[in-house]
């Protein structure tokens, strides 16, 4: 059994979440993984929609990966219309 001190010292991994807006309403997680995984290791993808927008939160393992995704994908026309990508 591990001691309580060992558990107390363990830190949760730091993750970096990117917001992606202006997505098509029929977007799937696989579509987002395909476009965004080239910039780094994705740990999570969540898709949400409202009456006005379909958007996603994509979580990267490293800050530099999230920053690269923002730099490369913001205002890109990955799915026809420009998407917005930021933190």
Backbone as numpy.savetxt, mean C-alpha at the origin, in Angstrom:
# Nx Ny Nz CAx CAy CAz Cx Cy Cz
9.63 -22.43 27.68 8.79 -21.24 27.68 9.67 -19.99 27.68
9.22 -18.96 27.01 10.00 -17.72 26.97 9.67 -16.89 28.19
10.61 -16.09 28.60 10.40 -15.24 29.77 9.59 -14.00 29.37
8.84 -13.42 30.29 8.06 -12.21 29.96 8.94 -11.07 29.44
10.19 -10.98 29.92 11.08 -9.92 29.47 11.36 -10.00 27.98
11.45 -11.21 27.45 11.71 -11.38 26.02 10.56 -10.82 25.19
9.34 -11.10 25.60 8.18 -10.60 24.87 8.07 -9.09 24.95
8.39 -8.52 26.10 8.28 -7.08 26.28 9.27 -6.33 25.38
10.41 -6.95 25.07 11.42 -6.28 24.27 11.14 -6.37 22.77
10.30 -7.30 22.38 10.00 -7.46 20.95 9.20 -6.27 20.45
9.64 -5.69 19.34 8.96 -4.54 18.75 8.17 -5.00 17.53
6.95 -4.49 17.34 6.23 -4.84 16.11 6.97 -4.28 14.90
6.90 -4.96 13.77 7.59 -4.43 12.59 7.00 -3.10 12.15
7.85 -2.20 11.73 7.40 -0.90 11.23 6.93 -1.10 9.79
5.79 -0.53 9.46 5.27 -0.66 8.10 4.91 0.73 7.59
4.89 0.86 6.29 4.64 2.16 5.67 3.45 2.04 4.73
2.41 2.81 5.02 1.15 2.71 4.28 1.02 3.84 3.27
0.64 3.46 2.06 0.45 4.39 0.95 -1.03 4.39 0.60
-1.59 5.58 0.38 -2.98 5.72 -0.05 -3.01 5.87 -1.56
-3.90 5.13 -2.22 -4.06 5.19 -3.67 -5.52 5.51 -3.97
-5.78 6.65 -4.61 -7.15 7.05 -4.91 -7.40 7.16 -6.39
-8.67 7.21 -6.76 -9.04 7.33 -8.16 -9.00 6.00 -8.90
-9.17 4.91 -8.16 -9.12 3.58 -8.77 -10.44 3.23 -9.44
-10.41 2.35 -10.44 -11.68 1.91 -11.03 -12.49 1.11 -10.00
-13.82 1.19 -10.08 -14.65 0.53 -9.06 -14.50 -0.99 -9.03
-14.05 -1.59 -10.11 -13.92 -3.05 -10.16 -12.50 -3.54 -9.88
-11.65 -2.68 -9.30 -10.26 -3.04 -9.02 -10.20 -4.23 -8.05
-9.23 -5.08 -8.24 -9.01 -6.24 -7.38 -7.64 -6.14 -6.71
-7.47 -6.81 -5.58 -6.18 -6.80 -4.88 -5.04 -7.25 -5.80
-5.29 -8.27 -6.60 -4.25 -8.77 -7.50 -3.77 -7.69 -8.47
-4.69 -6.82 -8.92 -4.32 -5.72 -9.82 -3.34 -4.78 -9.12
-3.62 -4.49 -7.86 -2.76 -3.58 -7.10 -1.41 -4.22 -6.80
-1.42 -5.49 -6.40 -0.15 -6.19 -6.17 0.70 -6.17 -7.44
0.07 -6.43 -8.59 0.80 -6.47 -9.86 1.51 -5.15 -10.15
0.83 -4.03 -9.97 1.39 -2.71 -10.29 2.36 -2.21 -9.23
2.07 -2.49 -7.95 2.83 -1.87 -6.87 3.93 -2.74 -6.28
3.90 -4.05 -6.50 4.92 -4.91 -5.89 6.30 -4.72 -6.52
6.35 -4.13 -7.72 7.66 -3.88 -8.34 8.49 -2.86 -7.57
7.86 -2.13 -6.64 8.58 -1.12 -5.86 9.02 -1.63 -4.50
8.58 -2.84 -4.12 9.01 -3.40 -2.86 8.06 -4.44 -2.32
8.39 -4.93 -1.13 7.61 -5.99 -0.48 6.34 -5.40 0.13
5.21 -5.85 -0.39 3.91 -5.41 0.12 3.48 -6.36 1.23
3.08 -5.79 2.36 2.63 -6.62 3.47 1.10 -6.67 3.60
0.41 -5.70 2.97 -1.05 -5.70 3.07 -1.65 -4.77 2.00
-2.82 -5.16 1.51 -3.59 -4.32 0.59 -5.05 -4.34 1.05
-5.62 -3.15 1.22 -7.03 -3.01 1.59 -7.68 -2.11 0.56
-8.82 -2.53 0.03 -9.58 -1.72 -0.93 -10.86 -1.24 -0.26
-11.14 0.05 -0.44 -12.36 0.65 0.09 -13.03 1.44 -1.03
-14.34 1.64 -0.89 -15.02 2.47 -1.88 -16.12 3.28 -1.21
-16.37 4.43 -1.80 -17.45 5.31 -1.36 -18.23 5.68 -2.62
-19.22 6.53 -2.46 -19.98 6.97 -3.63 -19.10 7.76 -4.59
-18.07 8.42 -4.07 -17.25 9.31 -4.89 -15.95 8.70 -5.39
-15.43 7.65 -4.71 -14.10 7.18 -5.03 -13.91 5.73 -4.61
-13.05 5.04 -5.34 -12.54 3.75 -4.92 -11.07 3.97 -4.63
-10.63 3.53 -3.45 -9.26 3.80 -3.04 -8.70 2.60 -2.30
-7.40 2.62 -2.07 -6.73 1.51 -1.43 -5.66 2.01 -0.49
-5.36 1.19 0.50 -4.20 1.39 1.35 -3.27 0.22 1.08
-2.06 0.54 0.65 -1.05 -0.48 0.37 0.07 -0.30 1.38
0.39 -1.35 2.09 1.41 -1.28 3.13 2.69 -1.96 2.66
3.78 -1.21 2.75 5.11 -1.73 2.40 5.91 -2.02 3.67
6.88 -2.90 3.55 7.74 -3.24 4.68 8.76 -2.14 4.95
9.17 -1.40 3.92 10.23 -0.40 4.06 9.76 0.98 3.59
10.23 2.00 4.28 9.87 3.37 3.93 10.30 3.73 2.51
11.52 3.35 2.13 12.03 3.69 0.80 11.16 3.08 -0.29
10.60 1.92 -0.05 9.72 1.27 -1.02 8.43 2.08 -1.19
7.87 2.51 -0.08 6.66 3.33 -0.13 6.93 4.64 -0.87
8.07 5.26 -0.58 8.42 6.52 -1.26 8.62 6.32 -2.75
9.22 5.21 -3.15 9.42 4.90 -4.57 8.08 4.70 -5.27
7.17 3.99 -4.62 5.84 3.76 -5.19 5.12 5.09 -5.41
5.22 5.99 -4.44 4.58 7.30 -4.58 5.20 8.06 -5.74
6.53 8.09 -5.80 7.23 8.83 -6.85 6.88 8.30 -8.24
6.77 6.99 -8.37 6.54 6.38 -9.69 5.07 6.32 -10.10
4.18 6.16 -9.12 2.78 5.89 -9.47 1.84 7.10 -9.33
2.22 8.13 -8.56 1.32 9.28 -8.41 1.08 9.93 -9.76
-0.18 10.14 -10.09 -0.64 10.73 -11.35 -0.39 9.86 -12.57
-0.04 8.59 -12.33 0.12 7.68 -13.48 -1.26 7.23 -13.94
-1.34 6.80 -15.17 -2.61 6.31 -15.73 -2.59 4.79 -15.78
-2.28 4.18 -14.66 -2.12 2.73 -14.59 -3.38 1.98 -15.02
-4.53 2.56 -14.75 -5.80 1.91 -15.10 -6.66 2.82 -15.97
-6.03 3.61 -16.81 -6.76 4.49 -17.73 -6.79 5.93 -17.27
-7.37 6.18 -16.10 -7.43 7.55 -15.57 -6.31 7.73 -14.55
-5.85 8.96 -14.35 -4.78 9.19 -13.38 -5.19 8.78 -11.97
-4.28 8.14 -11.26 -4.51 7.80 -9.87 -3.69 8.73 -8.99
-4.15 8.90 -7.76 -3.43 9.73 -6.78 -2.77 8.78 -5.80
-1.49 9.01 -5.51 -0.76 8.14 -4.59 0.01 9.03 -3.61
-0.24 8.85 -2.33 0.50 9.60 -1.31 0.43 8.88 0.03
1.08 9.46 1.01 1.09 8.88 2.36 -0.15 9.36 3.09
